[in-house]
Short mmCIF file of C-alpha atoms in Angstrom, two decimals:
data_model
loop_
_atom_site.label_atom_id
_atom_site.label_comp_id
_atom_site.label_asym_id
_atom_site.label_seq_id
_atom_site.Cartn_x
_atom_site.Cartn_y
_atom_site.Cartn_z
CA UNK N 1117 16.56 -32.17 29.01
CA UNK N 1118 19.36 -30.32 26.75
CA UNK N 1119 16.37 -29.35 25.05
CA UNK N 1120 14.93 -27.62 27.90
CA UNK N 1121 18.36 -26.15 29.10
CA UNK N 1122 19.08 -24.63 25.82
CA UNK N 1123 15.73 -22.71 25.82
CA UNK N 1124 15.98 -21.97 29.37
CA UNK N 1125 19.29 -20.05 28.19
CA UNK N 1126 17.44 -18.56 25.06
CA UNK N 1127 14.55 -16.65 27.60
CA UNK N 1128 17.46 -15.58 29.98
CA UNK N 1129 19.40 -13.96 27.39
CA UNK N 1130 16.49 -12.39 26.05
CA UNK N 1131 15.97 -10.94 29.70
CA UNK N 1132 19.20 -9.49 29.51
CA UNK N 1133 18.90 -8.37 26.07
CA UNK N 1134 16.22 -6.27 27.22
CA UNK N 1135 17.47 -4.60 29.85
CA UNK N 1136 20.57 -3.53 28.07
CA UNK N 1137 18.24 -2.13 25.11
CA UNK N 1138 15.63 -0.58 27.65
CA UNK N 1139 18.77 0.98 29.89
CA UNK N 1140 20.28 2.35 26.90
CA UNK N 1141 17.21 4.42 25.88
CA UNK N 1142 15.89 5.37 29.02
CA UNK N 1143 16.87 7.19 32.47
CA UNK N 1144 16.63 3.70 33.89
CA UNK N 1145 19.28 1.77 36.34
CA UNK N 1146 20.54 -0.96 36.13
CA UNK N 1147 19.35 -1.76 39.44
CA UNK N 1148 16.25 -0.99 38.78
CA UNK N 1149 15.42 -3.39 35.89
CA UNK N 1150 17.22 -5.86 37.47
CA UNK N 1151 15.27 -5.92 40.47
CA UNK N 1152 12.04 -5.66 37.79
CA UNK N 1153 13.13 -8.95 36.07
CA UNK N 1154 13.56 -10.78 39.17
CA UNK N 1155 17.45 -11.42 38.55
CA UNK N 1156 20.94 -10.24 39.94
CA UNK N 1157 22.30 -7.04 39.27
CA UNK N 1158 25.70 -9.68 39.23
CA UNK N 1159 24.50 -11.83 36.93
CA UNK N 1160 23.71 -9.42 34.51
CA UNK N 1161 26.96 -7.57 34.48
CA UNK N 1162 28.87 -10.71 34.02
CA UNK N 1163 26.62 -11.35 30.69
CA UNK N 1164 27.25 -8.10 29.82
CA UNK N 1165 30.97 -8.28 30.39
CA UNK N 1166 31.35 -11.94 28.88
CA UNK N 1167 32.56 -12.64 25.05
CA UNK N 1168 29.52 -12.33 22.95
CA UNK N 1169 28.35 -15.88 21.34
CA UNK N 1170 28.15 -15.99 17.26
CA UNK N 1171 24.33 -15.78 17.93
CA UNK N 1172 24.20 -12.77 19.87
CA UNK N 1173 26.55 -11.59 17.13
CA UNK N 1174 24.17 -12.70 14.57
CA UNK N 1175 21.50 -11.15 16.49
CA UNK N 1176 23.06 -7.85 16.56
CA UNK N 1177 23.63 -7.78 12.77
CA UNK N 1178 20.07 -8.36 12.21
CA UNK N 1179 19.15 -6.01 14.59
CA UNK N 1180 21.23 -3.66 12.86
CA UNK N 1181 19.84 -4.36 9.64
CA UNK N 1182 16.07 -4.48 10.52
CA UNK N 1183 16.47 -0.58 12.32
CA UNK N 1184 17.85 0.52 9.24
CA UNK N 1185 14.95 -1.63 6.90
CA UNK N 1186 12.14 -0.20 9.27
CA UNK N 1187 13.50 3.77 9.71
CA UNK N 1188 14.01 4.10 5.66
CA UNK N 1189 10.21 2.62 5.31
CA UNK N 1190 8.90 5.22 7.82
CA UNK N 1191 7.65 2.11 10.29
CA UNK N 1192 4.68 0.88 7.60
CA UNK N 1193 6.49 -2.81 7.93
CA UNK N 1194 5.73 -5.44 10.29
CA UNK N 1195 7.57 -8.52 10.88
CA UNK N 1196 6.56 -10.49 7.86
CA UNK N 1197 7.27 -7.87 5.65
CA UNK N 1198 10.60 -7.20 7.15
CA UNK N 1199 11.39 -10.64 7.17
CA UNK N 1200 11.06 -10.53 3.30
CA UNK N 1201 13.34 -7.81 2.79
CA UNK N 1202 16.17 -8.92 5.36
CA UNK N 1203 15.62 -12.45 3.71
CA UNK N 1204 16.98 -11.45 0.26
CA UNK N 1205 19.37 -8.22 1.82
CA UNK N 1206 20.97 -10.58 3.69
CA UNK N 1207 20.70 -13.54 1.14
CA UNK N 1208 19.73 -15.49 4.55
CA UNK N 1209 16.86 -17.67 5.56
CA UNK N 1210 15.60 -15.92 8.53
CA UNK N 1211 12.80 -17.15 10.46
CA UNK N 1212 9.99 -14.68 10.84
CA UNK N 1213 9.37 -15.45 14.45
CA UNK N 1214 13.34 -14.74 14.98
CA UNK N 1215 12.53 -11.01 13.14
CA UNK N 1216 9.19 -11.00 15.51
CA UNK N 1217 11.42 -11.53 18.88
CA UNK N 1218 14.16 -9.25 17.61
CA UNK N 1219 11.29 -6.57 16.76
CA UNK N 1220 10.01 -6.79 20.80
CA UNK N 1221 13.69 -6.48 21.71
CA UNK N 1222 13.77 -3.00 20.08
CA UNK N 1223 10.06 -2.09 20.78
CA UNK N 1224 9.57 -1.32 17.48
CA UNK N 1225 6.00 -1.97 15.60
CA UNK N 1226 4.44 -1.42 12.71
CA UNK N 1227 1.89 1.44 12.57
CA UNK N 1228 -2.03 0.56 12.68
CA UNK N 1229 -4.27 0.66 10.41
CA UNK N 1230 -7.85 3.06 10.93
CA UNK N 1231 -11.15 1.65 9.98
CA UNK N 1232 -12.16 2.55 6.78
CA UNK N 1233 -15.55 5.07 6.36
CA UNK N 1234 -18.20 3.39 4.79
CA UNK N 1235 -20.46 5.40 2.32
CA UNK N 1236 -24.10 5.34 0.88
CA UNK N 1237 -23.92 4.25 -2.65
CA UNK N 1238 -26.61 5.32 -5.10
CA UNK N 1239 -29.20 4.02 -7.22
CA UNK N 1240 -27.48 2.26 -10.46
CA UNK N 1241 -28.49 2.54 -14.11
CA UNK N 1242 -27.35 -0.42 -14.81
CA UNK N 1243 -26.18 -3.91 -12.79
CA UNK N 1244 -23.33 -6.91 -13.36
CA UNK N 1245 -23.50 -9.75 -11.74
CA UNK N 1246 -20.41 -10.89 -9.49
CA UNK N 1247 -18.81 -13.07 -12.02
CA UNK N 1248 -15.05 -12.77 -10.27
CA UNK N 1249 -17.52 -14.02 -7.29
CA UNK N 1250 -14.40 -13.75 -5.05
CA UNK N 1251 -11.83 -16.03 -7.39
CA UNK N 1252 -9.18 -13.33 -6.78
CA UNK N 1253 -6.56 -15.92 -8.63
CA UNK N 1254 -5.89 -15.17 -12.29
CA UNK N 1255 -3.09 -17.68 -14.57
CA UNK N 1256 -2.44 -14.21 -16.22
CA UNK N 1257 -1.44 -10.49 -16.71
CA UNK N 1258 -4.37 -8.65 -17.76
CA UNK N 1259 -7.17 -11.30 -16.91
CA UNK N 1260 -8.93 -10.27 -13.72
CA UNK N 1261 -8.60 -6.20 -13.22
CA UNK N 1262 -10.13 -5.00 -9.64
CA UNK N 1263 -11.24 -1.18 -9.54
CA UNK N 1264 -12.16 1.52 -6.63
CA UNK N 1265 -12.37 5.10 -5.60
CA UNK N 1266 -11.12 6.09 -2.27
CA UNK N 1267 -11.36 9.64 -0.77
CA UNK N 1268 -8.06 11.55 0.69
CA UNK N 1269 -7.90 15.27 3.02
CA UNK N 1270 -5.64 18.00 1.84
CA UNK N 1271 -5.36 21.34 3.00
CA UNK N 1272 -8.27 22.66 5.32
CA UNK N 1273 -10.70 19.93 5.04
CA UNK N 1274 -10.25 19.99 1.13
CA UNK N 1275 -11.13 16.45 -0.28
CA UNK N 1276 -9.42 14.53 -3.47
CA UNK N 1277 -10.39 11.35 -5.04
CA UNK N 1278 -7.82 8.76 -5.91
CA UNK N 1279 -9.52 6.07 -8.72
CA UNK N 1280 -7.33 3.08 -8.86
CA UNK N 1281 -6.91 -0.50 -10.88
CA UNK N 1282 -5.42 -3.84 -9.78
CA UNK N 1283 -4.11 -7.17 -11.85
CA UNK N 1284 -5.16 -9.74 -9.79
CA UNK N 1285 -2.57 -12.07 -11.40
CA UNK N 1286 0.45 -10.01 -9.66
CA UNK N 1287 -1.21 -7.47 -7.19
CA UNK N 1288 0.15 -4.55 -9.77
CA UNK N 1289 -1.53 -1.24 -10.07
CA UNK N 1290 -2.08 -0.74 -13.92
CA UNK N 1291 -3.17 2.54 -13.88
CA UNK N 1292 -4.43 5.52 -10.91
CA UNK N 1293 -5.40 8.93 -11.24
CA UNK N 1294 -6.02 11.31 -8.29
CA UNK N 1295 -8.91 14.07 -9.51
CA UNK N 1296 -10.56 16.49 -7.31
CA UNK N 1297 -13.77 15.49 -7.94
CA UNK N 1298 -15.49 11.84 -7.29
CA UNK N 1299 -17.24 11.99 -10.96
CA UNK N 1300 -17.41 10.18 -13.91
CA UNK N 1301 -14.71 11.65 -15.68
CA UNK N 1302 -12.06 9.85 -12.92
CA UNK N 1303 -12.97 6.89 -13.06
CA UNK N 1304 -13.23 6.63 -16.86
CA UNK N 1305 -9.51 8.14 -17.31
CA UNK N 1306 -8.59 5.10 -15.21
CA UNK N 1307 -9.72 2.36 -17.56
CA UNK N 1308 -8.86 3.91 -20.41
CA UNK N 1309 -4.95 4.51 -19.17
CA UNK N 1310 -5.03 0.68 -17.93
CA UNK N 1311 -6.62 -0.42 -21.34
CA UNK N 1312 -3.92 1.78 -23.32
CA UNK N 1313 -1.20 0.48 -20.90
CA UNK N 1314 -2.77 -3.56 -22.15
CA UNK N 1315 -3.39 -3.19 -25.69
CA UNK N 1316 -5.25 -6.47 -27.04
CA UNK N 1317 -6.62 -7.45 -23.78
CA UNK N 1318 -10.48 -7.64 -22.81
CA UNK N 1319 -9.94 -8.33 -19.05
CA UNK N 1320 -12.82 -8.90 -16.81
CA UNK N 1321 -13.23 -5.43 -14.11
CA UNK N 1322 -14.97 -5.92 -11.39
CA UNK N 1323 -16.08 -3.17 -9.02
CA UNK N 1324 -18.34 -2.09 -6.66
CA UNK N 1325 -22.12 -0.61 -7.64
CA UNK N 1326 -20.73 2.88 -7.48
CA UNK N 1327 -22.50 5.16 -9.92
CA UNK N 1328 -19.89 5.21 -12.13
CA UNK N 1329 -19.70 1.82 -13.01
CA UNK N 1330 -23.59 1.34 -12.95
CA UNK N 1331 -23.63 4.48 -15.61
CA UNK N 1332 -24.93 3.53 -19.25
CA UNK N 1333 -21.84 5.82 -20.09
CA UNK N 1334 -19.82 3.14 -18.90
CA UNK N 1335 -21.25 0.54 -20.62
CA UNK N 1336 -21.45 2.08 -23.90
CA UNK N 1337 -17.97 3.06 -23.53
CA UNK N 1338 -16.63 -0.02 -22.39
CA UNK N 1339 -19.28 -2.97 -23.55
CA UNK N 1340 -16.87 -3.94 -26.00
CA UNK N 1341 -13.44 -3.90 -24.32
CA UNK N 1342 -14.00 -5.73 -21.47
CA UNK N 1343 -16.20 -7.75 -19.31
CA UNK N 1344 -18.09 -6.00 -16.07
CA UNK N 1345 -18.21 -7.77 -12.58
CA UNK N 1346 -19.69 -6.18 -9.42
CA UNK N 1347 -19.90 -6.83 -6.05
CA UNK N 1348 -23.51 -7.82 -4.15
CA UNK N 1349 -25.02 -4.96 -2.30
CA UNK N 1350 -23.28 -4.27 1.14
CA UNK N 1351 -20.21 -6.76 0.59
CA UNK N 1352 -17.03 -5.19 0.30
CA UNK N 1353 -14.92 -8.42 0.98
CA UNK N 1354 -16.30 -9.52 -3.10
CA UNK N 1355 -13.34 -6.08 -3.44
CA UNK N 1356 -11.37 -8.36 -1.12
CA UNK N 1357 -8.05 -6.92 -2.70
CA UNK N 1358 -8.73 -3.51 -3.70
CA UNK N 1359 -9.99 -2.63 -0.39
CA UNK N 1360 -6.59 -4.09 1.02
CA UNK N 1361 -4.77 -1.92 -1.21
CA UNK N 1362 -6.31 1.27 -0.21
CA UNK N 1363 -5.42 -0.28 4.08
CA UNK N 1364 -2.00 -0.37 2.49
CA UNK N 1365 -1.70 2.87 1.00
CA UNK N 1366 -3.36 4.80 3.80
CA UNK N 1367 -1.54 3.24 6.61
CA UNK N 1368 1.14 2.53 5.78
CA UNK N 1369 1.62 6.44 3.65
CA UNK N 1370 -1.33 8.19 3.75
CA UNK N 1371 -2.08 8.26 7.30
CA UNK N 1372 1.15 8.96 8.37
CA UNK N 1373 1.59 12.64 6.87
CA UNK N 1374 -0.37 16.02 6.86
CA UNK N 1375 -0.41 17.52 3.19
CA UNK N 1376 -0.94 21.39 3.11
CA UNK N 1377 -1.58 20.91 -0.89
CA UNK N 1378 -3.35 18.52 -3.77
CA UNK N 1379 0.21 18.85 -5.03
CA UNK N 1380 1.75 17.30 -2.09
CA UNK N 1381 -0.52 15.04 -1.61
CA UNK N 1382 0.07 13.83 -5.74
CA UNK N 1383 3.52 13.22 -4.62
CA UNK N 1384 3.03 11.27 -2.05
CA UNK N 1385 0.40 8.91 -3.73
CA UNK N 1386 2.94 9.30 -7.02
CA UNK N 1387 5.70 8.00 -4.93
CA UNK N 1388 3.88 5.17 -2.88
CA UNK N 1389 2.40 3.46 -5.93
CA UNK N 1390 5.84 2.94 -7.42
CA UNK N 1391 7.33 1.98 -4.40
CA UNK N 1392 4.13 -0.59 -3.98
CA UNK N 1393 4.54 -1.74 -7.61
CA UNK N 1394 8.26 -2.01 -7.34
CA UNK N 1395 9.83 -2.22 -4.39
CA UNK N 1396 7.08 -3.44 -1.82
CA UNK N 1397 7.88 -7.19 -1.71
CA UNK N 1398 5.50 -9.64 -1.54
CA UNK N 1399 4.96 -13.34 0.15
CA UNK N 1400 2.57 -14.16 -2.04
CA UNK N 1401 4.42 -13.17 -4.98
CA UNK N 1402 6.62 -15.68 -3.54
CA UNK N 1403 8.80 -13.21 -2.27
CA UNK N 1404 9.07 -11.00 -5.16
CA UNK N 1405 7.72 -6.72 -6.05
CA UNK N 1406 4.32 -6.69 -8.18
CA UNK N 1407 6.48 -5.69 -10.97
CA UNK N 1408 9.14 -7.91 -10.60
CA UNK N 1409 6.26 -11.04 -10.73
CA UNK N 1410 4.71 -9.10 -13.24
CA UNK N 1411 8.00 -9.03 -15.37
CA UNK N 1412 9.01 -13.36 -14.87
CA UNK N 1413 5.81 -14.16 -16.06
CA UNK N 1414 5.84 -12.56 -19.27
#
C-alpha cells in the first residue's frame, strides 16, 4: 500500500510539474490546465507555494543540466545518449527512464532520422564473399574495418560524396574523405589514409558490391594489404554499422543545416567526425568516446 501511495504522489507531481512548465512557455492559465488535468486550481497553487522536496530539487538540477547537454548538441541526443553524458557530468547514476520522464516534462526530443535513398549498384569486375558475415565484434584495433560512400547536397542541387572507414573493435572512423565525385579515386584515398594511419596491419574491409570495390584496380592495389569482404546482393544490414553511421551523421548533423558551399559543408562533416570520434559517448563502449575506447585498449 505505501508502495502504491508513493507512486500515486510521483504521477501527481508530475501533473503539476507539467503545468508549471507548459504555463511558463505558453499564453496558457492556470485555470485552464487545471481544469485540463482534472485537478484544483487550489491544489496546485499550494504545491506550487509549498517547500520544494530534495527530489524535486534534484529534479530541477537535472533538468537544468540536460537543457544545457541537449541545446549545445543542437537536439541530435535522445534519452540514452543524454543519460550517458549527465551520468559522468554529474558523476551520478541516473536512471535513463528518470532522463526519459524529465525529457516529456520539457517536451524536448531528439530529431528523426529520414529514410535513407537506396541506389542501383552496377555490374562488378570482381566479387568477395561475406567473410565478416555480420560478426561486427572484433578483440582488436585494426581487425575488422567497415567501408561506404554516402552522397550529400550543397549549393543548388550540387552533389558531394563523403567515402568513409570504421574499426569495428571501437566504432572509430580511421580515415574519410569528402570528393566531389563518386569515383574511384575517393574511395581509394580512403584506404590508403586508414592503411597509413595502421601501419603493419592487414585488416579484413568489408563493403558493399559498389564498383569500386568490385574494380580489379582495387584488388591489385590492395590484394596484398588486406583481406576483402562484401555484402550479398540487396542486404545492407551485412553494412549493419556503417549504414548506422551515415543515420548518425545525417541526422543528427547533416540534416539539420543548409550549406550554400562544398566548403561549408567540409566543415561541418570535418567537425562532426571528431566530435563522433571523440566526444560522442557510447553505451556500448561501455560508456566511453570511440577514441577514448580506442586509446584503453592499446
Amino acid at each position: 500500500m505505501r508502495k502504491e501511495a508513493t507512486l500515486s504522489q510521483h504521477r501527481q507531481e508530475n501533473v503539476y510539474l507539467a503545468i508549471q512548465a507548459v504555463q511558463q512557455e505558453g499564453p496558457f492559465s492556470v485555470q485552464l490546465l487545471c481544469e485540463i488535468a482534472g485537478i484544483p486550481r487550489s491544489s496546485y497553487y499550494k504545491w506550487l507555494n509549498r517547500k520544494p522536496s530534495s527530489r524535486e530539487l534534484e529534479n530541477q538540477h537535472l533538468m537544468d543540466v540536460m537543457t544545457a547537454l541537449y541545446e549545445k548538441v543542437g537536439g541530435i541526443y535522445g534519452y540514452r545518449r543524454l543519460t550517458l553524458h549527465m551520468r559522468r557530468q554529474t558523476e551520478q547514476q541516473i536512471n535513463h527512464k528518470r532522463i526519459r520522464r524529465l525529457m516529456k516534462l520539457k517536451g524536448i526530443q531528439s530529431v528523426i532520422r529520414r529514410k535513407r535513398k537506396r541506389y542501383a549498384r552496377s555490374a562488378p569486375q570482381q566479387v568477395a564473399e561475406n567473410l565478416l558475415n555480420r560478426q561486427f565484434h572484433a578483440e582488436a584495433p585494426n581487425e575488422k574495418w567497415v567501408t561506404d560512400v554516402t552522397e550529400l547536397k550543397y549549393g543548388s542541387a550540387q552533389k558531394a560524396y563523403l567515402s568513409a572507414i570504421l574499426d569495428l573493435h571501437d566504432n572509430t572512423i580511421v580515415s574519410y574523405v569528402l570528393g566531389h565525385s563518386n569515383n574511384n579515386s575517393l574511395v581509394f584515398q580512403t584506404v590508403k589514409l586508414a592503411l597509413q594511419a595502421a601501419p603493419g596491419s592487414t585488416p579484413m574491409l568489408h563493403s558493399d558490391r559498389g564498383f569500386q570495390y568490385t574494380s580489379l584496380r582495387f584488388k591489385t592495389l590492395f590484394a596484398d594489404k588486406l583481406t576483402q569482404s562484401m555484402s550479398r546482393v540487396g542486404r545492407c544490414i551485412d553494412n549493419g554499422p556503417m549504414e548506422a553511421f551515415w543515420g548518425n551523421l545525417k541526422c543528427e548533423r547533416y540534416y539539420l543545416h543548409t550549406y550554400s558551399t562544398f566548403e561549408e559543408l567540409k566543415k561541418d562533416i570535418d567537425a562532426y567526425i571528431y566530435f563522433y570520434n571523440n566526444e560522442r559517448l557510447q553505451a556500448k563502449l561501455n560508456g566511453l568516446s570511440p577514441m577514448e575506447f580506442r586509446t584503453k585498449a592499446a
